[in-house]
Coordinates of C-alpha atoms in Angstrom, one line a residue:
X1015 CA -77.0 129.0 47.7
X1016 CA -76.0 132.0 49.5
X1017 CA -73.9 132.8 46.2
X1018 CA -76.4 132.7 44.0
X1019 CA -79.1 134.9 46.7
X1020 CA -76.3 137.9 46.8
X1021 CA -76.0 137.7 42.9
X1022 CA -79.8 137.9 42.2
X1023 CA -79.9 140.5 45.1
X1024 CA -77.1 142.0 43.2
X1025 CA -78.6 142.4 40.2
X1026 CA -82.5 143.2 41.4
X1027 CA -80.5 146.5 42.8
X1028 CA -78.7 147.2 39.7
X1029 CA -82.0 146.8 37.5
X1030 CA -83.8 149.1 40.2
X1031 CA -80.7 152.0 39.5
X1032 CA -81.0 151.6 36.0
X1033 CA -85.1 152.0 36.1
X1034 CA -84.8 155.4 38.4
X1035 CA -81.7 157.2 36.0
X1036 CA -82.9 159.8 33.8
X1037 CA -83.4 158.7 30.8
X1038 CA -82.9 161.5 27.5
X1039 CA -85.1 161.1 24.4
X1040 CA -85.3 162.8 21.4
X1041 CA -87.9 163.3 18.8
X1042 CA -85.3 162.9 16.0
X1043 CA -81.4 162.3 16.4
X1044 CA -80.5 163.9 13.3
X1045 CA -81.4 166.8 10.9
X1046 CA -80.4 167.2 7.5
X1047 CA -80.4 170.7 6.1
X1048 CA -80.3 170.0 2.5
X1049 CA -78.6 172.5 0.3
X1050 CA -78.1 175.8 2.0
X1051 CA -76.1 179.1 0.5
X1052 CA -73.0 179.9 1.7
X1053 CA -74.0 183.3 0.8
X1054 CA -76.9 183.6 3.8
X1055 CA -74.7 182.7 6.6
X1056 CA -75.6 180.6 9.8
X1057 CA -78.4 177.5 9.4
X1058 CA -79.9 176.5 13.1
X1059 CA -81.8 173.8 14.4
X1060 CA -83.6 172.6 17.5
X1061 CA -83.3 169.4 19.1
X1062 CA -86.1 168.8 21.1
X1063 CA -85.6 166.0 23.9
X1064 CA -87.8 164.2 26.8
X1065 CA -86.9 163.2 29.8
X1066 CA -88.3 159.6 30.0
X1067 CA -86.8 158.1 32.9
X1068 CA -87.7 158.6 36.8
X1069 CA -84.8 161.1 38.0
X1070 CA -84.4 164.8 36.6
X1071 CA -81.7 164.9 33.5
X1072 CA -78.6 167.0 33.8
X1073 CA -76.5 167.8 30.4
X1074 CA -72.9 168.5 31.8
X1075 CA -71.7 169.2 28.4
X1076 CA -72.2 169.5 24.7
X1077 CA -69.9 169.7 22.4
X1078 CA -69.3 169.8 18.6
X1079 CA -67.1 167.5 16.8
X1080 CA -66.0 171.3 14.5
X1081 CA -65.6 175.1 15.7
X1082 CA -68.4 175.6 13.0
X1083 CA -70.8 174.2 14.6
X1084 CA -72.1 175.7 18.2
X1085 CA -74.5 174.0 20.6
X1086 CA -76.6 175.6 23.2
X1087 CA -78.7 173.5 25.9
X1088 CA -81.0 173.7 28.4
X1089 CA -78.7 174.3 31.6
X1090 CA -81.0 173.6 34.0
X1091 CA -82.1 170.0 34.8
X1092 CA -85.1 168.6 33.0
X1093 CA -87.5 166.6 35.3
X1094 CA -89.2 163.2 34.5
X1095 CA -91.8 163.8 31.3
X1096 CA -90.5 167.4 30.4
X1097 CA -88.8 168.6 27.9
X1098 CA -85.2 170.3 27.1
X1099 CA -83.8 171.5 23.8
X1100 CA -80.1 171.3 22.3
X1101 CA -79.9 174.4 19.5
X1102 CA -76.9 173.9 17.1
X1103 CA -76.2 176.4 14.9
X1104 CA -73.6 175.8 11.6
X1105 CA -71.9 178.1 9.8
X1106 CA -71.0 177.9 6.0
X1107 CA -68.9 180.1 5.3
X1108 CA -65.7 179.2 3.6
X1109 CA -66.9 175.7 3.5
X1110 CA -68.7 174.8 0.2
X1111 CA -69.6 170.8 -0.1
X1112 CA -71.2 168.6 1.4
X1113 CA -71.2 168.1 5.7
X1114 CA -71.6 165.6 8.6
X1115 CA -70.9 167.1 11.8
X1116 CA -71.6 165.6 15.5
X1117 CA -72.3 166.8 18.5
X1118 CA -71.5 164.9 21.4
X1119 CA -74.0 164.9 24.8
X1120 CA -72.7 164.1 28.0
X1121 CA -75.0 163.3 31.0
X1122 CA -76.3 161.9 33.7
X1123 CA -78.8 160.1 31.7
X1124 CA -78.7 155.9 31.5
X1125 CA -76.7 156.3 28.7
X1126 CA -74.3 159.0 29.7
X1127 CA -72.7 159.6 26.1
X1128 CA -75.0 160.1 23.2
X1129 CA -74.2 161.8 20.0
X1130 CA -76.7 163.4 17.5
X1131 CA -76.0 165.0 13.9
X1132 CA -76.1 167.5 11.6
X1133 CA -75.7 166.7 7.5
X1134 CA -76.4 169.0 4.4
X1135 CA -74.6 170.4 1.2
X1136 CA -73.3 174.0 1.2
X1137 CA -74.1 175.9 -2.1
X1138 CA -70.7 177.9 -2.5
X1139 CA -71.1 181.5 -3.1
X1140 CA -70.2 182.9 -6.5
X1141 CA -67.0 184.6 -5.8
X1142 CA -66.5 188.7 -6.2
X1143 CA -63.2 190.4 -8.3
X1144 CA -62.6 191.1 -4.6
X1145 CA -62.4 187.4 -3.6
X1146 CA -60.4 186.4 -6.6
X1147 CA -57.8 189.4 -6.1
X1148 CA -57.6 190.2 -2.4
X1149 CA -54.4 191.8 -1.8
X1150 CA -54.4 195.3 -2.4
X1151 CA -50.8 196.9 -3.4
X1152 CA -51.3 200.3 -4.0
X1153 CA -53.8 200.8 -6.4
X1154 CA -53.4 197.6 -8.1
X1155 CA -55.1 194.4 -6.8
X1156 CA -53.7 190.8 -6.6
X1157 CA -54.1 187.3 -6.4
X1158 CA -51.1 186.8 -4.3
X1159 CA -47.8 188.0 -3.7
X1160 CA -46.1 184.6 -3.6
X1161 CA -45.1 183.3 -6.5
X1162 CA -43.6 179.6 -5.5
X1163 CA -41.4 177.5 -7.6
X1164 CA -41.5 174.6 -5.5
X1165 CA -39.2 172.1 -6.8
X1166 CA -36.5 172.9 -9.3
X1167 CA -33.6 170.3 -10.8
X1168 CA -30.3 172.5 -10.7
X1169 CA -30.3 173.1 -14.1
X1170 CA -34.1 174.1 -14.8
X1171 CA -35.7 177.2 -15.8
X1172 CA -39.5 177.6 -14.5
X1173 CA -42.2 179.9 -15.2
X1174 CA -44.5 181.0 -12.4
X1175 CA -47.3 183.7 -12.4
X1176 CA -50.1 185.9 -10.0
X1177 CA -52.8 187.5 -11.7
X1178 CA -53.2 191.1 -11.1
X1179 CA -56.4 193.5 -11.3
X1180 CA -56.5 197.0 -12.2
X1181 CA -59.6 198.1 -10.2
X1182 CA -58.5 202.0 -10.0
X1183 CA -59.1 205.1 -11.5
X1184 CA -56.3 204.9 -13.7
X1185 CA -54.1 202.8 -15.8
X1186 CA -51.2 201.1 -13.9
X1187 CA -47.7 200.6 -15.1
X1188 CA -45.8 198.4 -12.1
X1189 CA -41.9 198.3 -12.3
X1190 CA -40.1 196.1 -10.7
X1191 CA -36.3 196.6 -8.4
X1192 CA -34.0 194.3 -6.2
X1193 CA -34.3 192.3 -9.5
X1194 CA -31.4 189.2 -9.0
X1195 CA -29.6 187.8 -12.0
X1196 CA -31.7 184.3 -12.2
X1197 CA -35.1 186.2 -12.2
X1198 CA -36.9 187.8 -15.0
X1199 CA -39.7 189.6 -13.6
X1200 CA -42.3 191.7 -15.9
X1201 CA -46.3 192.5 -15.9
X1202 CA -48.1 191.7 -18.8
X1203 CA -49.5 193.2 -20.3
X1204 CA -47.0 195.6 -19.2
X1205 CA -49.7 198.8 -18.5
X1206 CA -52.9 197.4 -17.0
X1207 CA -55.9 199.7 -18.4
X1208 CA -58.3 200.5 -16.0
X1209 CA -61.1 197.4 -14.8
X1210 CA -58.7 195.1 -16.9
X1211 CA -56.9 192.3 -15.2
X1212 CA -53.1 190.7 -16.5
X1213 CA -50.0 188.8 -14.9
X1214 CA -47.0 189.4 -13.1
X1215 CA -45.2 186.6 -14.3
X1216 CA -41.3 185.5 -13.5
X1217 CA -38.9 183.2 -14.8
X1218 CA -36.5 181.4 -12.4
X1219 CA -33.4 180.2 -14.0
X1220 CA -31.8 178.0 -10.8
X1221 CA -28.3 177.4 -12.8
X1222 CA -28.0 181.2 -12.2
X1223 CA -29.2 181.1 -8.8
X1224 CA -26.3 178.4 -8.0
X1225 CA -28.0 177.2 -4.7
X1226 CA -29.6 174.8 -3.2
X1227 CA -32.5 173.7 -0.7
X1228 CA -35.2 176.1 0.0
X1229 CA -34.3 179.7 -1.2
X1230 CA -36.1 183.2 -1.1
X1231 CA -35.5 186.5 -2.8
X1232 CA -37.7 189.4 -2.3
X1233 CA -38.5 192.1 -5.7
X1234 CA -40.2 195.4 -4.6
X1235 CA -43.1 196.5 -6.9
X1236 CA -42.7 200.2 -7.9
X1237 CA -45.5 202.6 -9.4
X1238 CA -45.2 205.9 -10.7
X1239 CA -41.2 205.4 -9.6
X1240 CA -42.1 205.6 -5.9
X1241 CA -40.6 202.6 -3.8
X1242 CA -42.8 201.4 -0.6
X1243 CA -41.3 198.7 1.3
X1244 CA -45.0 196.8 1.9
X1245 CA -45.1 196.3 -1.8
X1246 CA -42.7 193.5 -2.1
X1247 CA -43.3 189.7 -3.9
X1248 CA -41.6 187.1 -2.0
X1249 CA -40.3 184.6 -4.6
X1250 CA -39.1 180.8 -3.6
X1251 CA -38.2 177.9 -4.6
X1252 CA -36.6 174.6 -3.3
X1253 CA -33.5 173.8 -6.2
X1254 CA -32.7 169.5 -5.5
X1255 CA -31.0 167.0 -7.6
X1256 CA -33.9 164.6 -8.9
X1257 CA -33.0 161.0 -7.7
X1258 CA -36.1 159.4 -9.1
X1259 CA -34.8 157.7 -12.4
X1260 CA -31.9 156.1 -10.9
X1261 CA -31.5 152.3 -11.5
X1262 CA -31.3 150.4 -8.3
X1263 CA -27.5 149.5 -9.1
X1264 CA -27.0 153.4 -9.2
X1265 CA -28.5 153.7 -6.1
X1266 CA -26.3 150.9 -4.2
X1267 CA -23.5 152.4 -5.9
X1268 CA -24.3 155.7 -4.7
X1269 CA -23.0 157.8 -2.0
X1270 CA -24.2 157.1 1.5
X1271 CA -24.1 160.1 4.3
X1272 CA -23.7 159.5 7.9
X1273 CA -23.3 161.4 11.1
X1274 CA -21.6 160.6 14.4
X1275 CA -24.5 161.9 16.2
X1276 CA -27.3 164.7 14.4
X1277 CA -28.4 165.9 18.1
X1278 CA -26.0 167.6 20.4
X1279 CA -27.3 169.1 23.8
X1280 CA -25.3 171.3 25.7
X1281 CA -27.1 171.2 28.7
X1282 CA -27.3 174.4 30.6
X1283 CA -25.2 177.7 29.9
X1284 CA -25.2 181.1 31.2
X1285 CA -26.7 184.0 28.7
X1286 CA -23.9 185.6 27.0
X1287 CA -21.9 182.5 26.5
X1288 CA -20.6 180.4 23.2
X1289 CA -21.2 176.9 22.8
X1290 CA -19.4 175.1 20.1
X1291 CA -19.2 171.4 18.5
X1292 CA -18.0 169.1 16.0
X1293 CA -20.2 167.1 13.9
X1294 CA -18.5 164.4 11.8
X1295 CA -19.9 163.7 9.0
X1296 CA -18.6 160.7 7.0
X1297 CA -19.1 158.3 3.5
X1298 CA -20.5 154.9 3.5
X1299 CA -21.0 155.0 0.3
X1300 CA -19.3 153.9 -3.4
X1301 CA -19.3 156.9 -4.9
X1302 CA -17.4 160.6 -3.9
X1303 CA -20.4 162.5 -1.5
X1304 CA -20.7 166.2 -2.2
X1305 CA -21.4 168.7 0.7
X1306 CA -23.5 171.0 -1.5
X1307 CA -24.7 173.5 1.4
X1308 CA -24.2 173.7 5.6
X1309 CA -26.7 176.2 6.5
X1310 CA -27.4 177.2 9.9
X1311 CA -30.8 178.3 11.5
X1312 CA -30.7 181.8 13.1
X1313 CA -28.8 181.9 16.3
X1314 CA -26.4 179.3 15.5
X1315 CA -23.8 179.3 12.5
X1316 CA -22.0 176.4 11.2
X1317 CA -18.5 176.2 9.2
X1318 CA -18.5 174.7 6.3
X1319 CA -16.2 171.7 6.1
X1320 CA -12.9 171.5 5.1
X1321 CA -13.5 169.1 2.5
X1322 CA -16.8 169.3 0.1
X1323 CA -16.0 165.9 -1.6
X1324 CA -15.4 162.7 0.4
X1325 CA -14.5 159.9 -0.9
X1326 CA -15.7 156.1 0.2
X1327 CA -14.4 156.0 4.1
X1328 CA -13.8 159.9 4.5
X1329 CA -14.7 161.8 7.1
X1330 CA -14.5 165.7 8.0
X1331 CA -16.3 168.0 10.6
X1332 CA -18.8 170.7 10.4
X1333 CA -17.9 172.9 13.2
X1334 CA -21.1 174.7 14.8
X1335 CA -21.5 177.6 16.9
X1336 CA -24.1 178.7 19.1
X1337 CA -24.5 182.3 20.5
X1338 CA -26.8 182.7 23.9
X1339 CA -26.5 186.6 23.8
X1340 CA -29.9 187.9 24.3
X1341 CA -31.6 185.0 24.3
X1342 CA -32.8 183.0 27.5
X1343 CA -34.8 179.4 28.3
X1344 CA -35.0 176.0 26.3
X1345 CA -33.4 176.6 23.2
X1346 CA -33.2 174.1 19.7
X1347 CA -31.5 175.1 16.6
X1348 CA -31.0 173.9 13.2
X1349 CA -28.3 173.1 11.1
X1350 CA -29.4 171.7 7.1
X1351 CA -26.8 169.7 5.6
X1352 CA -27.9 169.0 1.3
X1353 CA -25.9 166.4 0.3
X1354 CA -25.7 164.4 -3.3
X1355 CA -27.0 161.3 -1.3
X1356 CA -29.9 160.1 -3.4
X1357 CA -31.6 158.5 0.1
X1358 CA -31.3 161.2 2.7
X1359 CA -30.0 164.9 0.4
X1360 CA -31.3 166.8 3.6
X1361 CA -30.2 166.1 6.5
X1362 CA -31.0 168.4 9.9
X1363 CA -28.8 168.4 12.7
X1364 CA -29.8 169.9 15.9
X1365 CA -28.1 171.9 18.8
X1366 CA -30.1 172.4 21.8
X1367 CA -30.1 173.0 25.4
X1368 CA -31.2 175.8 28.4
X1369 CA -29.8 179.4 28.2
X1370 CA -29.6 180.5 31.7
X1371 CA -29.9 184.1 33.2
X1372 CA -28.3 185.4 36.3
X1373 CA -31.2 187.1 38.6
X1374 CA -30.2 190.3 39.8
X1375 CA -29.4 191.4 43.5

């Protein structure tokens, strides 16, 4: 009996908290904005709330579920029957489509999280020359000044392009220099009249580049024969064997890559010092494994192995070095190991450990 008197007692007192909280309502809990233009910026809306309950309302915080949309509150607290506002204010730009976004309310209300939302579609802007050609080189305007190959069997050639725009006083011829052997490189048409727009379009032949994994070379643009260092086109490509058609008996007949370890920590060393170690690297497979490429990260260099080609059971080393000169604190570095192992062709081994320096008397 006593039991049952403390648990109604219990519960009277927790039904008498609840009826004295504050207690937040809102006219609406969502606002849809319909179609709005990217091109006139910012859209705003008001939230306008009650306090229903018995006990003023506090908002500790209000936040928005994206950095494009910003809520401002009533700071102060709202006593019982008054009212409080929550302004959010979106921002299109650079976002065309449709959106949903939340914005969370914490408080001390009787429900102390509560979420309301703003929806709509974004009319994208039409885009200017400027927008479609924003990198300025000289005189001559561009789309980029990237041209990636991405992914390139060792034997293909690929064609990749930027469009240029002539928005100057005069017609352009560009040139091109630091040219490598397995790139073609030429604007077409070759003089851009003025307010026209054309190409800059390259040819990668990766049997000429002879290398493999991600590469770079950098071409200098040139106009009226004078060099400037900022006009440069960075040109890329990752050259890798394409695994994908092979039968699953060529696969389990294939070579198989392993390492005694692929993380090696030093632990602590003093700045100035050299830390060196062995990786063994070994064949589980059927077939010979090619070493195609050991290539180091900066600050650590690695030696390629004796041996390129192991056969089933072989092992060998790739010896790597790390150099602390200059450098000080946690360090990690990389070493990328391409392989002709259809399962696992890159493989990154890592040196890493804490580069000490002496503090001075």
């Amino acid at each position: 009996m006593k039991k049952t008197l403390t648990l109604v007692l219990a519960l009277m007192a927790c039904t008498l908290m609840m009826a004295q909280k504050a207690v937040i309502t809102f006219a609406s809990e969502s606002h849809d904005f319909g179609e709005i233009q990217e091109a006139n910026g910012p859209v705003t809306y008001e939230f306008k709330y009650t306090n229903t309950g018995k006990t003023p309302l506090v908002l500790h915080n209000v936040q928005a579920s994206c950095g494009c949309t910003t809520p401002e509150w009533t700071r102060t607290p709202i006593q019982p029957g008054k009212e409080g506002s929550i302004k959010v204010t979106f921002n299109p730009q650079n976002r065309p489509g449709s959106f949903s976004k939340t914005i969370t309310i914490q408080s001390n209300a009787d429900t102390p999280t509560k979420t309301i939302r703003i929806l709509g579609n974004v009319l994208q802007k039409p885009k200017t020359m400027e927008d479609e050609y924003p990198i300025k080189m000289e005189n001559l305007r561009l789309s980029d000044t990237h041209l990636a190959f991405t992914k390139l069997a060792p034997e293909e050639v690929k064609i990749a392009e930027v469009k240029v725009w002539n928005n100057s006083a005069q017609d352009l011829t560009p040139e091109f220099i630091n040219v490598p052997s397995h790139i073609q490189i030429a604007s077409i048409p070759a003089t851009i009249k003025v307010g026209e727009t054309g190409v800059i379009q390259a040819n990668y032949d990766a049997a000429k580049k002879n290398d493999w994994g991600f590469v770079t070379d950098q071409v200098y643009v040139i106009f009226d024969g004078q060099r400037a260092y900022k006009n440069r086109l960075t040109i890329s490509a990752t050259i890798a064997e394409d695994f994908s058609k092979l039968s699953d008996a060529e696969l389990s007949n294939a070579p198989s890559v392993s390492f005694d370890s692929k993380d090696f920590d030093f632990g602590s060393v003093g700045q100035g010092s050299k830390v060196e170690h062995d990786y063994i690297i070994t064949n589980n497979g059927e077939k010979n494994l090619v070493i195609r490429k050991v290539k180091a990260s900066c600050g650590c260099t690695a030696v390629n192995p004796a041996k390129t080609i192991l056969a089933k059971g072989e092992s060998t080393t790739i010896h790597a070095t790390f150099d602390s000169r200059g450098k000080s604190g946690r360090q990690q570095k990389t070493i990328t190991v391409i392989t002709n192992d259809p399962k696992q062709s890159n493989v990154i081994l890592r040196i890493s450990g804490t580069v000490t320096v002496p503090t001075q008397q």
